[in-house]
Each structure stands twice: as C-alpha cells, then as structure tokens.
Coordinates of C-alpha atoms and ligand atoms in Angstrom, one line a residue:
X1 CA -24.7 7.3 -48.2
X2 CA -25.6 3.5 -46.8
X3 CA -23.1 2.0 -44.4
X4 CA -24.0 -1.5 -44.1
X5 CA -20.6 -2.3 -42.7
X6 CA -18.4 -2.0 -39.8
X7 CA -14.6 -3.3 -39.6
X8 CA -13.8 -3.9 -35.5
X9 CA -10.2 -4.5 -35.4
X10 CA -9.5 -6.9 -32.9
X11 CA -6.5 -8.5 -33.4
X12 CA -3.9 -6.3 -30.7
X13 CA -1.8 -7.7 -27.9
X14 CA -4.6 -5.9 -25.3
X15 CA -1.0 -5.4 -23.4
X16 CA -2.4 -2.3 -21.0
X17 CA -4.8 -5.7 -20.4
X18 CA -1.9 -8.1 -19.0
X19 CA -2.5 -10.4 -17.2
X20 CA -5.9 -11.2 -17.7
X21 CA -4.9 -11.1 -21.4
X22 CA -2.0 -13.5 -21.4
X23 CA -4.2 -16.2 -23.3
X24 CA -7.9 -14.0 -23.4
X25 CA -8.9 -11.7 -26.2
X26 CA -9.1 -8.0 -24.3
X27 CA -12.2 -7.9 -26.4
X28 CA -13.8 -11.0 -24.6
X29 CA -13.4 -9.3 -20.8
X30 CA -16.4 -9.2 -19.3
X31 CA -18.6 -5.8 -18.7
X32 CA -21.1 -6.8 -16.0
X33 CA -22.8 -10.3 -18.0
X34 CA -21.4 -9.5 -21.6
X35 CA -18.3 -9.6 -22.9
X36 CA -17.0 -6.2 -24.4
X37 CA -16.7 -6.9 -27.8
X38 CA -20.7 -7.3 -27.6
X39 CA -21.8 -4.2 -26.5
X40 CA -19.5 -2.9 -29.8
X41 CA -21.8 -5.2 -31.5
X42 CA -24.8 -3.9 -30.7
X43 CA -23.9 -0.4 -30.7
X44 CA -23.4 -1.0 -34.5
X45 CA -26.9 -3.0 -35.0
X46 CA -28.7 -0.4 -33.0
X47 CA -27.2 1.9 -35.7
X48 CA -28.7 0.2 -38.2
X49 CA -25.5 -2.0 -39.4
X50 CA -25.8 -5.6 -40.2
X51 CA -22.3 -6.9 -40.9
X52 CA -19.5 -6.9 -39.0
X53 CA -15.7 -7.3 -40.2
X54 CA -13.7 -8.7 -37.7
X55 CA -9.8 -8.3 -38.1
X56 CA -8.7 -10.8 -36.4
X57 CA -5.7 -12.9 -36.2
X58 CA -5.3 -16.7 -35.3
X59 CA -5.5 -16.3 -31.4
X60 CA -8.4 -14.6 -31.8
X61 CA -11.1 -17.1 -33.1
X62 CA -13.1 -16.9 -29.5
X63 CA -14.2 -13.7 -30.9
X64 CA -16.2 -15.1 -34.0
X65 CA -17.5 -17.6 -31.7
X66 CA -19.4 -15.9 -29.5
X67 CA -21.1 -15.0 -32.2
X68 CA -22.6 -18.3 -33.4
X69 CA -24.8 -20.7 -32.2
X70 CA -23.2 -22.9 -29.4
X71 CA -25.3 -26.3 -30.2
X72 CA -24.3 -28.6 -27.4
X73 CA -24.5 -25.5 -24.9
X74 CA -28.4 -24.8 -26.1
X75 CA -29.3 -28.5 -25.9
X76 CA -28.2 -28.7 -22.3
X77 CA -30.2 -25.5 -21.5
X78 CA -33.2 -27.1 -23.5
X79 CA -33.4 -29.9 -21.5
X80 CA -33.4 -28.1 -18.0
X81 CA -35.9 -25.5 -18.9
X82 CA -33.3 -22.9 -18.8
X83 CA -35.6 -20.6 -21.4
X84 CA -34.7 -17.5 -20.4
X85 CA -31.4 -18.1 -21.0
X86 CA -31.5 -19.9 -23.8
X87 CA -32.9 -17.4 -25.3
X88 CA -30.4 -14.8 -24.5
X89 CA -27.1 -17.4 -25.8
X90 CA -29.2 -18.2 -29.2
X91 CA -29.8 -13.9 -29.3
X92 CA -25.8 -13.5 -29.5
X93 CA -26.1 -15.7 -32.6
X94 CA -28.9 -14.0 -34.5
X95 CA -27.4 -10.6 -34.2
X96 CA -25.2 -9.5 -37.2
X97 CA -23.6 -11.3 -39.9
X98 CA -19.8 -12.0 -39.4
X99 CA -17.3 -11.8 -41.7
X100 CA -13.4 -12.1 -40.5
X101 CA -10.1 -11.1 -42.0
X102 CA -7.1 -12.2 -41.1
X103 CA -4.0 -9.4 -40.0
X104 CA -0.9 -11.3 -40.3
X105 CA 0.9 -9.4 -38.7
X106 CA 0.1 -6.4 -36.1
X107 CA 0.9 -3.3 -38.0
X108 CA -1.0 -0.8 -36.9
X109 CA -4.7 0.4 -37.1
X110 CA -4.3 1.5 -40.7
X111 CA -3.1 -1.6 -41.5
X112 CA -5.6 -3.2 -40.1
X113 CA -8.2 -1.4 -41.9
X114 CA -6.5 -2.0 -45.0
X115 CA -6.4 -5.6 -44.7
X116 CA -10.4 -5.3 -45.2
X117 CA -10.1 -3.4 -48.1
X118 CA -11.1 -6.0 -50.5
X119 CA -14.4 -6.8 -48.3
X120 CA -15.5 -3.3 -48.3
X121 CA -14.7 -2.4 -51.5
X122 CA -16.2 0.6 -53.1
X123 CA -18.5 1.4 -49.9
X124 CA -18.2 4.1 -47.6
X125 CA -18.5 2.1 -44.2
X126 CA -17.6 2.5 -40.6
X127 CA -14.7 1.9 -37.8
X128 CA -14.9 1.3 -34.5
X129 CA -12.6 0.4 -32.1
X130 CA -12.9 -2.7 -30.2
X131 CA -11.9 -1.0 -26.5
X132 CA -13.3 2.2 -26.5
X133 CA -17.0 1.7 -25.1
X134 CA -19.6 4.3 -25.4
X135 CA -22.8 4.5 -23.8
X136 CA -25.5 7.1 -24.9
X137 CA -29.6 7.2 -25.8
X138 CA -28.0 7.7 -29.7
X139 CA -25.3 5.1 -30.2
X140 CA -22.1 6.3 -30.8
X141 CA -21.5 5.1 -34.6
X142 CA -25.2 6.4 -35.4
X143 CA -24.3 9.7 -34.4
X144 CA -21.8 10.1 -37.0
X145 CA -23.8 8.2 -39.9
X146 CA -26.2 10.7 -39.2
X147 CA -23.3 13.7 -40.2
X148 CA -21.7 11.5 -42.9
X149 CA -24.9 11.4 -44.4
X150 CA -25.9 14.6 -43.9
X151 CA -22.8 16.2 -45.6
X152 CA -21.5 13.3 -47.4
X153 CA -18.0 13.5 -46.2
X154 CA -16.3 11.1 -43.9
X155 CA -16.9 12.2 -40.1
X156 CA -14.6 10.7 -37.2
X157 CA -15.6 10.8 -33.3
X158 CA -14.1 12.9 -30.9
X159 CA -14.5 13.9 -27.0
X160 CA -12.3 16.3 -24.7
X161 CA -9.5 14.7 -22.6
X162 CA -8.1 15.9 -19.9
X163 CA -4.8 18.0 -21.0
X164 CA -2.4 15.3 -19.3
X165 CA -4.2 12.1 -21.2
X166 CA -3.4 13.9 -25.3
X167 CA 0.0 11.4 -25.5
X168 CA -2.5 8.5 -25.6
X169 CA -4.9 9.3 -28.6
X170 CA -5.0 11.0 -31.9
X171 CA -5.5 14.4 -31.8
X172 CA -7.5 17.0 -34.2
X173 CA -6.9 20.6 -35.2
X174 CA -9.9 21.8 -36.5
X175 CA -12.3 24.6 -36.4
X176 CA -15.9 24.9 -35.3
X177 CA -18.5 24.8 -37.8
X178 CA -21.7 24.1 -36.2
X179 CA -22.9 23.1 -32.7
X180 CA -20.4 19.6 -32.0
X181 CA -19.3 19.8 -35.4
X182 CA -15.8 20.5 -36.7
X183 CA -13.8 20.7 -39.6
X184 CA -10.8 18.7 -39.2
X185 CA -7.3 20.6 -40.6
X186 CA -4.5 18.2 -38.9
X187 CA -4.3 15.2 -36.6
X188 CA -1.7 14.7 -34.4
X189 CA -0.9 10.8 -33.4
X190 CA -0.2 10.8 -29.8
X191 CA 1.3 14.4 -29.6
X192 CA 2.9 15.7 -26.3
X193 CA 1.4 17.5 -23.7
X194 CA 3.2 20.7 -25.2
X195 CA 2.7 19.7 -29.2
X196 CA -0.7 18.7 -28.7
X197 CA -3.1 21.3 -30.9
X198 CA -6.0 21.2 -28.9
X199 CA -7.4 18.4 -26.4
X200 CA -9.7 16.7 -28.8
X201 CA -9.0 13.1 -29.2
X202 CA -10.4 10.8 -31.6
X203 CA -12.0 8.1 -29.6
X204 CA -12.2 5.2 -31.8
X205 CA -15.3 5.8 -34.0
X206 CA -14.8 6.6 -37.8
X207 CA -17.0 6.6 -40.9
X208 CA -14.9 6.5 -43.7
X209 CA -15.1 6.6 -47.4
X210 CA -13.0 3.9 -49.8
X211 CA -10.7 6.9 -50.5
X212 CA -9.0 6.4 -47.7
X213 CA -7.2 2.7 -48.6
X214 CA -5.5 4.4 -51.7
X215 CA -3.8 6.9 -49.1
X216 CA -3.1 4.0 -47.2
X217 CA -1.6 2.0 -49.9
X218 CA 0.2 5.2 -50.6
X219 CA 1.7 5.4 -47.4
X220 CA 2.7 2.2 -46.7
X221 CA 5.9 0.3 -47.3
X222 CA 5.8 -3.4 -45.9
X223 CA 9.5 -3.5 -45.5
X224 CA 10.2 -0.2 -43.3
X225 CA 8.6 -2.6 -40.7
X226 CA 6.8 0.0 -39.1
X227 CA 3.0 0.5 -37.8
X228 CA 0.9 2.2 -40.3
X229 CA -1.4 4.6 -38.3
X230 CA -5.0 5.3 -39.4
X231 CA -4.3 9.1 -38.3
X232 CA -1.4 9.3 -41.0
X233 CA -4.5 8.5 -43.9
X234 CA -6.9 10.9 -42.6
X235 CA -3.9 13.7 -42.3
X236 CA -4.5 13.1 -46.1
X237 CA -8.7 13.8 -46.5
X238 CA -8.3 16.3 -43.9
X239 CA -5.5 18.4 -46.1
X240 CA -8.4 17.9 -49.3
X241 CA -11.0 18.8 -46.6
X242 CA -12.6 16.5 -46.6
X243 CA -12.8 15.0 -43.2
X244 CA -15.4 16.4 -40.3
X245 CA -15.2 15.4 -36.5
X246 CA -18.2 15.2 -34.1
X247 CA -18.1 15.4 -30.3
X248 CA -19.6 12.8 -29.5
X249 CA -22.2 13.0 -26.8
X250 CA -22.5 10.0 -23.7
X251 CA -20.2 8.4 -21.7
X252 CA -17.0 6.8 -22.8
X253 CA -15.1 4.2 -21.2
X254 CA -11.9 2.8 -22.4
X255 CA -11.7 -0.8 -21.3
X256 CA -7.3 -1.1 -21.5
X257 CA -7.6 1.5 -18.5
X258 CA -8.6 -0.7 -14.9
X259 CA -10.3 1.9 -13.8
X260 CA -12.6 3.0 -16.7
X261 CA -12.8 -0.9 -17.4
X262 CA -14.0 -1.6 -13.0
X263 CA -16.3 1.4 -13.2
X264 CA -17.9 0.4 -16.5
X265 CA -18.7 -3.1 -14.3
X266 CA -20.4 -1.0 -12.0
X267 CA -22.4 1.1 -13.9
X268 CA -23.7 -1.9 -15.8
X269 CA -23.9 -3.9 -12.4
X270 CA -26.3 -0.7 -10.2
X271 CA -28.6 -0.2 -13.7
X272 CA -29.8 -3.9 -12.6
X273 CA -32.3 -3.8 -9.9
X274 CA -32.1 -7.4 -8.7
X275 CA -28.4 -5.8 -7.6
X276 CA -28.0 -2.7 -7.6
X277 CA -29.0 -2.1 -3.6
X278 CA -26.3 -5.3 -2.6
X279 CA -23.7 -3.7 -4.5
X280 CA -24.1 -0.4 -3.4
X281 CA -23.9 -1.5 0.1
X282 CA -21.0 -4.0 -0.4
X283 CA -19.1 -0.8 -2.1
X284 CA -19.9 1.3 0.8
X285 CA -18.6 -1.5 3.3
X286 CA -15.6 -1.5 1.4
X287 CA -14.7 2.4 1.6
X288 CA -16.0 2.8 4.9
X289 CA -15.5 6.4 5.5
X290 CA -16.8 7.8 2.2
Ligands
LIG301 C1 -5.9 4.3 -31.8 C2 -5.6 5.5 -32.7 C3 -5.8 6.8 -32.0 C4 -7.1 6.9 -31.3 C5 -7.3 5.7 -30.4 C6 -8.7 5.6 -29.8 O1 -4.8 4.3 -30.8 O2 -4.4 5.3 -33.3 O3 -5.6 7.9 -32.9 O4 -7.2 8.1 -30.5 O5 -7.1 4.4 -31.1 O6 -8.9 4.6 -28.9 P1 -4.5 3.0 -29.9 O7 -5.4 3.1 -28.7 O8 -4.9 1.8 -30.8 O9 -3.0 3.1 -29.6

C-alpha cells in the first residue's frame, strides 16, 4: 500500500478561532515562527508524502501561497544578505507539491473529502486535519501508514480524552487487538457524556482506502442541506470490518482551543535556546506566586 497523498481540509469558518479569524485562515495562526498549517505539512513529508490536497475555498488562497515562492520577498532578502533567511522562505516552497480543490460550500468533513475524490482516485491515501497538531519522534500520519500497510486495511488515529471533552470528537467502539491497536466496531459523532461508548476520540488523522467515497456518495443527498460527516462513512467499513484505530503516541494540541493553541507557542518558543531562559523568566514574572 503507497500513500503518496494527503487531502488537508482547510476550508472551515475556524469559528472556536474568532476573532483572530474574522479575515485569517485558522490554519495560517502562528505556532511559535510557522504558521500551523506548516507543521501539518511537514508532518506528512517527514512521513514520506509528497503531495498535498488542499480543500480549500475562495477565502482561503493564503494557504496555497505560503507554499510557493514569494519572488519580490527573496530578492529583497538577496540584496541585504539576509541568507539565512532566505533560505528558510525559498524551504516553504520546495517542500511538497500542491494541488487544491475547491469546496463550495461547507458541508461537512465527508464532504470535503469527497470533493477530492476525482484527484485521488483509485489510491488509498491519507487525512489529516488541519487543527489538530501532533508532535512525536514518529509523525503522526507515519504511525498509521505503518499499520495500514502492515494489515492493509484503513487505520484512523485515536487518543484518550478526558470523559467531559467526548461531545467534541468522534468517538470509537472497538476492541483491543494488539498493543495500541484496535478494531473499530462503531463510531459515535460527538456522542454525550452518557452515550459516549468509550473515551477514544479520533483525533483528525486517517488513512483511507477509495472505498470510502462510494459510501459517501451513498450517503449523501445535496438537497437535505445537511453536513455530511466523515464518521457516518467509516460507520460503514467498520460494520464490513474493515477499519482499525491506533493510539496514537506524542503530544496533541488542538489549535481551535486558546489554551492548547498558547501552550503549543510555548513549547515551540522554550525548545529554542536563544529564548527559552527570557521566556521562562517573563512567564514566571507573570504568575508570580507559582
Ligand atoms: C472532526 C470529526 C471528528 C473528529 C475531529 C478531530 O470534527 O468530525 O470525528 O474527532 O474532527 O479533530 P470537527 O472538529 O471538524 O468538528
């Protein structure tokens, strides 16, 4: 099984953002020096996957940009001996190939997977959401390629939430079959604290097989005007079993949350040694009787 591509859906309101987001992409906030969006990015290159399917829709086209070259911005960094830097904008550039699809209209994450259907097409190929970050020495996505290969069934991400957080993520039934492996039985989208079947929630990494448009296509009717949810299509592979789940090892932070989104800053910002003292001290100043 080769994935050689990854659709990032980008093109949500980032509400839980507002009002930062009123005229930014969520996905362009800054963690620490890079936008988010990037470190999605190269979580999927250090997995080994070169192209990248933005879905995007027409606010959106700061994404793709940062992403390409910006000509006028390297000349002026030529010219005053900026190297360093230079080096890092051109980097941005050279990373992955980009290839964008428009979502009309915002109609849930199924939808806008199957609005990439026809750039996929008969590939199994991955999913990751473009505000869940996760930081670990194996990347996130490359932990599941290595279980989708492995057993040649489509494997989604999961990590234990606390009990009271189940109402904001999809949420699997399954049952143990190996050390952070599971079989998946049912998914729940955004159960209840009392309905919820256990506190596994799928955290926004998928690797898929083409199966899954058809039950999406199934399942969806343009007119009822209603989202189409991802979870709803893999209800279907997990009733053939055939989906798995991993736990997925490292730390997680969800960038639509303000505190997950400040801490993530922070990490980044002490893992630089230039800063890391300053800040520390500045935080301390800040919360003086800690
Ligand atoms: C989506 C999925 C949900 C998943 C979550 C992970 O929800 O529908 O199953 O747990 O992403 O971030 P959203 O956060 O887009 O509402």
């Amino acid at each position: 099984m080769k994935i050689s591509k990854v659709i990032i859906p980008v093109a949500g309101w980032g509400t839980r953002s507002l009002p930062a987001t009123k005229n930014l992409p969520k996905e362009i906030l800054p963690v620490f020096k890079k936008p988010c969006i990037q470190y999605i990015v190269e979580e999927t290159i250090d997995s080994g996957i070169e192209n990248v399917v933005f879905v995007t829709n027409k606010n959106k086209t700061i994404i793709e940009d940062h992403f390409d070259y910006n000509l006028s911005l390297e000349w002026v960094l030529e010219r005053s001996g900026k190297m360093e830097l230079l080096k890092e904008v051109r980097k941005v550039a050279e990373l992955v190939n980009i290839i964008t699809v428009r979502q009309k209209r915002q109609m849930g994450l199924g939808h806008a997977v199957l609005c990439a259907k026809e750039v996929i097409k008969d590939e199994p190929f991955a999913v990751i959401v473009g505000d869940d970050l996760l930081f670990s020495s194996v990347p996130g996505i490359k932990q599941l390629i290595d279980i989708a290969q492995a057993e040649n069934m489509a494997v989604i991400g999961v990590m234990p939430v606390e009990k009271n957080k189940v109402s904001n993520y999809g949420i699997i039934s399954a049952e143990e079959i190996g050390p952070h492996l599971y079989r998946v039985r049912d998914l729940q989208e955004k159960p209840s604290v009392e309905e919820a079947a256990s506190n596994l929630a799928v955290v926004g990494r998928y690797i898929l097989t083409p199966q899954i448009f058809y039950y999406l296509e199934k399942i969806f009717d343009p007119s009822m005007n209603q989202e189409l949810e991802l979870t709803e299509g893999l209800r279907m592979l997990a009733k053939e079993n055939k989906l798995l789940a991993v736990r997925l090892q490292g730390m997680r932070f969800d960038i639509g949350n303000w505190v997950d989104y400040l801490i993530a800053n922070i990490y980044f910002a002490i893992q630089d040694e230039e800063l890391r003292d300053d800040i520390i001290k500045r935080i301390r100043e800040l919360i003086p009787c800690s």
